[in-house]
mmCIF file of C-alpha atoms in Angstrom:
data_model
loop_
_atom_site.group_PDB
_atom_site.id
_atom_site.type_symbol
_atom_site.label_atom_id
_atom_site.label_comp_id
_atom_site.label_asym_id
_atom_site.label_seq_id
_atom_site.Cartn_x
_atom_site.Cartn_y
_atom_site.Cartn_z
ATOM 1 C CA ALA A 106 43.533 -75.777 -19.855
ATOM 2 C CA GLN A 107 44.053 -72.880 -22.181
ATOM 3 C CA THR A 108 47.038 -70.653 -21.505
ATOM 4 C CA VAL A 109 48.474 -67.518 -23.073
ATOM 5 C CA THR A 110 52.188 -66.751 -22.838
ATOM 6 C CA GLN A 111 53.947 -63.471 -23.523
ATOM 7 C CA SER A 112 57.660 -64.094 -23.100
ATOM 8 C CA GLN A 113 58.838 -60.493 -23.497
ATOM 9 C CA PRO A 114 58.185 -58.494 -20.307
ATOM 10 C CA GLU A 115 59.560 -55.338 -21.915
ATOM 11 C CA MET A 116 60.465 -54.128 -25.403
ATOM 12 C CA SER A 117 61.865 -50.874 -26.773
ATOM 13 C CA VAL A 118 61.568 -49.362 -30.232
ATOM 14 C CA GLN A 119 62.790 -46.173 -31.855
ATOM 15 C CA GLU A 120 60.133 -43.779 -33.057
ATOM 16 C CA ALA A 121 59.149 -44.527 -36.688
ATOM 17 C CA GLU A 122 60.642 -48.020 -36.515
ATOM 18 C CA THR A 123 58.856 -51.387 -36.483
ATOM 19 C CA VAL A 124 58.507 -53.707 -33.499
ATOM 20 C CA THR A 125 57.006 -57.169 -33.059
ATOM 21 C CA LEU A 126 55.491 -58.423 -29.816
ATOM 22 C CA SER A 127 55.241 -62.178 -29.323
ATOM 23 C CA CYS A 128 52.387 -64.279 -28.010
ATOM 24 C CA THR A 129 51.907 -68.022 -27.880
ATOM 25 C CA TYR A 130 48.892 -69.918 -26.626
ATOM 26 C CA ASP A 131 47.856 -73.438 -25.853
ATOM 27 C CA THR A 132 44.444 -74.866 -26.665
ATOM 28 C CA SER A 133 42.798 -78.006 -27.950
ATOM 29 C CA GLU A 134 39.945 -76.032 -29.536
ATOM 30 C CA SER A 135 39.732 -75.483 -33.272
ATOM 31 C CA ASP A 136 37.536 -72.365 -33.204
ATOM 32 C CA TYR A 137 38.590 -69.403 -31.123
ATOM 33 C CA TYR A 138 39.443 -65.718 -31.176
ATOM 34 C CA LEU A 139 42.688 -63.968 -30.366
ATOM 35 C CA PHE A 140 43.020 -60.349 -29.326
ATOM 36 C CA TRP A 141 45.637 -57.722 -28.632
ATOM 37 C CA TYR A 142 44.711 -55.083 -26.065
ATOM 38 C CA LYS A 143 46.666 -51.915 -25.279
ATOM 39 C CA GLN A 144 46.794 -50.417 -21.782
ATOM 40 C CA PRO A 145 48.341 -46.910 -21.785
ATOM 41 C CA PRO A 146 49.351 -45.132 -18.561
ATOM 42 C CA SER A 147 45.703 -44.149 -18.050
ATOM 43 C CA ARG A 148 45.097 -47.889 -17.490
ATOM 44 C CA GLN A 149 42.104 -47.897 -19.835
ATOM 45 C CA MET A 150 42.080 -51.141 -21.841
ATOM 46 C CA ILE A 151 41.754 -50.556 -25.585
ATOM 47 C CA LEU A 152 41.248 -53.224 -28.242
ATOM 48 C CA VAL A 153 43.997 -53.020 -30.862
ATOM 49 C CA ILE A 154 43.181 -55.922 -33.147
ATOM 50 C CA ARG A 155 41.463 -59.298 -33.192
ATOM 51 C CA GLN A 156 41.824 -62.493 -35.227
ATOM 52 C CA GLU A 157 39.346 -65.287 -35.792
ATOM 53 C CA ALA A 158 41.103 -68.644 -35.860
ATOM 54 C CA TYR A 159 39.177 -69.972 -38.854
ATOM 55 C CA LYS A 160 40.336 -67.051 -40.995
ATOM 56 C CA GLN A 161 43.684 -67.676 -42.612
ATOM 57 C CA GLN A 162 44.208 -64.051 -43.543
ATOM 58 C CA ASN A 163 46.114 -62.039 -40.976
ATOM 59 C CA ALA A 164 44.164 -59.135 -39.459
ATOM 60 C CA THR A 165 45.346 -55.569 -40.061
ATOM 61 C CA GLU A 166 44.301 -52.280 -38.477
ATOM 62 C CA ASN A 167 46.212 -49.313 -39.874
ATOM 63 C CA ARG A 168 49.779 -49.555 -38.463
ATOM 64 C CA PHE A 169 48.969 -52.720 -36.504
ATOM 65 C CA SER A 170 49.039 -56.184 -38.019
ATOM 66 C CA VAL A 171 49.300 -59.721 -36.744
ATOM 67 C CA ASN A 172 51.186 -62.815 -37.816
ATOM 68 C CA PHE A 173 48.850 -65.675 -36.954
ATOM 69 C CA GLN A 174 50.412 -69.126 -37.172
ATOM 70 C CA LYS A 175 47.660 -71.557 -36.137
ATOM 71 C CA ALA A 176 49.725 -74.738 -36.269
ATOM 72 C CA ALA A 177 52.460 -73.153 -34.175
ATOM 73 C CA LYS A 178 49.880 -71.509 -31.873
ATOM 74 C CA SER A 179 51.574 -68.185 -32.314
ATOM 75 C CA PHE A 180 49.977 -64.743 -32.560
ATOM 76 C CA SER A 181 52.463 -61.879 -32.810
ATOM 77 C CA LEU A 182 51.652 -58.182 -33.124
ATOM 78 C CA LYS A 183 53.610 -55.951 -35.479
ATOM 79 C CA ILE A 184 53.541 -52.201 -34.972
ATOM 80 C CA SER A 185 54.839 -50.224 -37.920
ATOM 81 C CA ASP A 186 55.984 -46.592 -37.882
ATOM 82 C CA SER A 187 55.957 -46.582 -34.085
ATOM 83 C CA GLN A 188 54.706 -43.425 -32.418
ATOM 84 C CA LEU A 189 55.217 -42.062 -28.927
ATOM 85 C CA GLY A 190 51.544 -42.745 -28.239
ATOM 86 C CA ASP A 191 52.117 -46.448 -28.784
ATOM 87 C CA ALA A 192 53.986 -46.656 -25.478
ATOM 88 C CA ALA A 193 51.853 -48.903 -23.274
ATOM 89 C CA MET A 194 51.355 -52.386 -21.873
ATOM 90 C CA TYR A 195 50.155 -54.806 -24.524
ATOM 91 C CA PHE A 196 48.156 -57.872 -23.592
ATOM 92 C CA CYS A 197 47.449 -60.866 -25.761
ATOM 93 C CA ALA A 198 44.123 -62.596 -25.049
ATOM 94 C CA TYR A 199 42.276 -65.731 -26.108
ATOM 95 C CA SER A 200 38.637 -66.751 -26.048
ATOM 96 C CA THR A 201 36.732 -69.733 -27.342
ATOM 97 C CA PHE A 202 33.208 -70.416 -28.510
ATOM 98 C CA SER A 203 32.764 -73.511 -26.418
ATOM 99 C CA GLY A 204 31.093 -73.489 -23.030
ATOM 100 C CA THR A 205 32.515 -70.896 -20.758
ATOM 101 C CA TYR A 206 33.320 -67.917 -23.003
ATOM 102 C CA LYS A 207 36.153 -67.017 -20.668
ATOM 103 C CA TYR A 208 38.768 -64.574 -21.875
ATOM 104 C CA ILE A 209 42.318 -65.528 -20.904
ATOM 105 C CA PHE A 210 45.045 -62.911 -20.875
ATOM 106 C CA GLY A 211 48.815 -63.115 -21.033
ATOM 107 C CA THR A 212 51.106 -61.351 -18.571
ATOM 108 C CA GLY A 213 51.712 -58.417 -20.893
ATOM 109 C CA THR A 214 54.616 -56.714 -22.648
ATOM 110 C CA ARG A 215 55.578 -53.174 -21.746
ATOM 111 C CA LEU A 216 56.498 -51.252 -24.906
ATOM 112 C CA LYS A 217 58.740 -48.204 -24.659
ATOM 113 C CA VAL A 218 59.019 -45.860 -27.635
ATOM 114 C CA LEU A 219 62.255 -43.886 -27.810
ATOM 115 C CA ALA A 220 62.269 -40.438 -29.393
ATOM 116 C CA ASP B 50 27.244 -41.814 -23.656
ATOM 117 C CA GLY B 51 27.189 -45.580 -23.258
ATOM 118 C CA GLY B 52 29.906 -47.260 -21.289
ATOM 119 C CA ILE B 53 31.035 -49.038 -18.166
ATOM 120 C CA THR B 54 31.408 -47.099 -14.934
ATOM 121 C CA GLN B 55 33.534 -48.384 -12.106
ATOM 122 C CA SER B 56 33.554 -46.709 -8.718
ATOM 123 C CA PRO B 57 35.310 -45.670 -6.697
ATOM 124 C CA LYS B 58 38.531 -44.995 -8.588
ATOM 125 C CA TYR B 59 40.566 -45.547 -5.408
ATOM 126 C CA LEU B 60 39.546 -47.614 -2.388
ATOM 127 C CA PHE B 61 41.264 -48.366 0.887
ATOM 128 C CA ARG B 62 40.484 -51.384 3.010
ATOM 129 C CA LYS B 63 41.176 -51.861 6.683
ATOM 130 C CA GLU B 64 42.149 -55.201 8.172
ATOM 131 C CA GLY B 65 39.153 -57.533 8.462
ATOM 132 C CA GLN B 66 36.872 -55.285 6.444
ATOM 133 C CA ASN B 67 34.700 -56.231 3.476
ATOM 134 C CA VAL B 68 34.600 -53.706 0.647
ATOM 135 C CA THR B 69 32.446 -53.561 -2.464
ATOM 136 C CA LEU B 70 33.545 -52.364 -5.883
ATOM 137 C CA SER B 71 30.812 -51.076 -8.151
ATOM 138 C CA CYS B 72 30.458 -51.850 -11.861
ATOM 139 C CA GLU B 73 27.569 -50.439 -13.875
ATOM 140 C CA GLN B 74 27.044 -50.612 -17.638
ATOM 141 C CA ASN B 75 24.437 -48.936 -19.840
ATOM 142 C CA LEU B 76 25.390 -50.828 -22.987
ATOM 143 C CA ASN B 77 22.646 -53.451 -22.552
ATOM 144 C CA HIS B 78 25.343 -56.137 -22.499
ATOM 145 C CA ASP B 79 24.517 -59.633 -21.319
ATOM 146 C CA ALA B 80 27.916 -60.784 -20.072
ATOM 147 C CA MET B 81 30.048 -59.128 -17.409
ATOM 148 C CA TYR B 82 33.480 -59.961 -15.992
ATOM 149 C CA TRP B 83 35.767 -59.050 -13.102
ATOM 150 C CA TYR B 84 39.541 -59.183 -13.522
ATOM 151 C CA ARG B 85 42.343 -58.552 -11.079
ATOM 152 C CA GLN B 86 45.569 -56.993 -12.367
ATOM 153 C CA ASP B 87 48.841 -57.329 -10.494
ATOM 154 C CA PRO B 88 52.214 -56.143 -11.816
ATOM 155 C CA GLY B 89 53.824 -58.854 -13.934
ATOM 156 C CA GLN B 90 50.805 -61.161 -13.725
ATOM 157 C CA GLY B 91 48.500 -59.771 -16.347
ATOM 158 C CA LEU B 92 44.737 -59.977 -15.924
ATOM 159 C CA ARG B 93 43.324 -62.848 -13.925
ATOM 160 C CA LEU B 94 39.627 -63.725 -13.981
ATOM 161 C CA ILE B 95 37.794 -63.533 -10.664
ATOM 162 C CA TYR B 96 34.124 -64.046 -11.598
ATOM 163 C CA TYR B 97 31.987 -63.751 -14.687
ATOM 164 C CA SER B 98 28.281 -63.679 -15.449
ATOM 165 C CA GLN B 99 26.591 -64.528 -18.736
ATOM 166 C CA ILE B 100 23.067 -63.641 -17.642
ATOM 167 C CA VAL B 101 21.155 -62.049 -14.783
ATOM 168 C CA ASN B 102 20.995 -64.147 -11.596
ATOM 169 C CA ASP B 103 23.782 -66.441 -12.782
ATOM 170 C CA PHE B 104 27.557 -66.225 -12.363
ATOM 171 C CA GLN B 105 30.574 -68.518 -12.403
ATOM 172 C CA LYS B 106 33.885 -68.586 -10.565
ATOM 173 C CA GLY B 107 36.966 -67.668 -12.493
ATOM 174 C CA ASP B 108 40.531 -68.723 -11.741
ATOM 175 C CA ILE B 109 40.998 -66.753 -8.502
ATOM 176 C CA ALA B 110 37.536 -66.527 -6.893
ATOM 177 C CA GLU B 111 38.602 -67.315 -3.326
ATOM 178 C CA GLY B 112 38.005 -64.354 -1.014
ATOM 179 C CA TYR B 113 35.626 -62.628 -3.437
ATOM 180 C CA SER B 114 31.875 -62.653 -3.975
ATOM 181 C CA VAL B 115 29.569 -61.179 -6.621
ATOM 182 C CA SER B 116 25.888 -60.730 -7.417
ATOM 183 C CA ARG B 117 24.011 -60.133 -10.658
ATOM 184 C CA GLU B 118 20.525 -59.022 -9.687
ATOM 185 C CA LYS B 119 20.237 -56.535 -12.549
ATOM 186 C CA LYS B 120 21.525 -56.745 -16.092
ATOM 187 C CA GLU B 121 23.416 -53.470 -15.805
ATOM 188 C CA SER B 122 25.123 -54.102 -12.454
ATOM 189 C CA PHE B 123 27.800 -56.577 -11.327
ATOM 190 C CA PRO B 124 29.280 -55.557 -7.959
ATOM 191 C CA LEU B 125 32.347 -57.294 -6.550
ATOM 192 C CA THR B 126 32.847 -57.724 -2.794
ATOM 193 C CA VAL B 127 36.362 -58.251 -1.534
ATOM 194 C CA THR B 128 35.936 -60.102 1.737
ATOM 195 C CA SER B 129 38.234 -60.281 4.738
ATOM 196 C CA ALA B 130 39.148 -63.790 3.579
ATOM 197 C CA GLN B 131 41.133 -62.254 0.708
ATOM 198 C CA LYS B 132 44.501 -61.826 2.419
ATOM 199 C CA ASN B 133 46.239 -59.947 -0.361
ATOM 200 C CA PRO B 134 43.631 -57.652 -1.899
ATOM 201 C CA THR B 135 45.916 -54.861 -3.068
ATOM 202 C CA ALA B 136 45.522 -54.769 -6.844
ATOM 203 C CA PHE B 137 43.901 -52.975 -9.755
ATOM 204 C CA TYR B 138 40.419 -54.332 -10.487
ATOM 205 C CA LEU B 139 38.881 -54.169 -13.938
ATOM 206 C CA CYS B 140 35.258 -54.786 -14.853
ATOM 207 C CA ALA B 141 34.361 -55.699 -18.431
ATOM 208 C CA SER B 142 31.302 -56.587 -20.476
ATOM 209 C CA LYS B 143 30.332 -57.884 -23.899
ATOM 210 C CA PRO B 144 27.078 -57.831 -25.836
ATOM 211 C CA GLY B 145 26.115 -61.457 -26.416
ATOM 212 C CA ARG B 146 26.092 -64.493 -24.177
ATOM 213 C CA THR B 147 27.104 -66.935 -26.867
ATOM 214 C CA LYS B 148 29.358 -64.877 -29.054
ATOM 215 C CA VAL B 149 33.042 -64.186 -28.748
ATOM 216 C CA GLU B 150 33.328 -60.451 -29.146
ATOM 217 C CA LYS B 151 35.637 -57.774 -27.880
ATOM 218 C CA LEU B 152 35.412 -56.929 -24.213
ATOM 219 C CA PHE B 153 34.487 -53.410 -23.190
ATOM 220 C CA PHE B 154 36.374 -52.325 -20.083
ATOM 221 C CA GLY B 155 35.724 -49.868 -17.288
ATOM 222 C CA SER B 156 38.444 -47.508 -16.070
ATOM 223 C CA GLY B 157 39.257 -49.651 -13.033
ATOM 224 C CA THR B 158 39.451 -49.424 -9.246
ATOM 225 C CA GLN B 159 42.757 -49.413 -7.368
ATOM 226 C CA LEU B 160 42.296 -51.177 -4.042
ATOM 227 C CA SER B 161 44.901 -50.775 -1.323
ATOM 228 C CA VAL B 162 45.168 -52.050 2.219
ATOM 229 C CA LEU B 163 45.636 -49.565 5.070
#
């Protein structure tokens, strides 16, 4: 069964600094997608970035980028120039093309941004 | 504006009572999902539906039931068999049945037991 693991329950970063959130996953599939979602205090889930497993190039969205290591089954999120508005829960998620199209989420990392 | 509407925002359940959480979308999406969020446990899949009149159990379906009679609606009933229903419930949808795309989420319903 596919699983997603986020081993950092909580992280802190100084404003304007860089922070990396970790995510590992387990799957026997070769084609799949990985996502990072942000959940601010409003609890609204917002897509931050997504990566297609067959693409070797790491995805980037403005200050957010990923380090996708397919062989190691690792998918970390780097936030550069951290802002107070980045404070939120961050969830890593996985989905596959085969069969069920279920989306599996990790347990989340709470990010605190210090002024 | 297109989106997913969950109601109510807050819901209280009495002992032995069934309650229904509403999820409506006007995005013309095929697939819809229900997740339960507990502190420290992330999002866990309750039920999902890829097409009208069809749905599948997720990882924690016991004590819950759903229906998908219309494309835009996917209500979740929390039955009295669910002994620990207090949680934040999120409904989500995506456009295609056979594509992996981003999920669109509603704003959630917080269910508490009286």
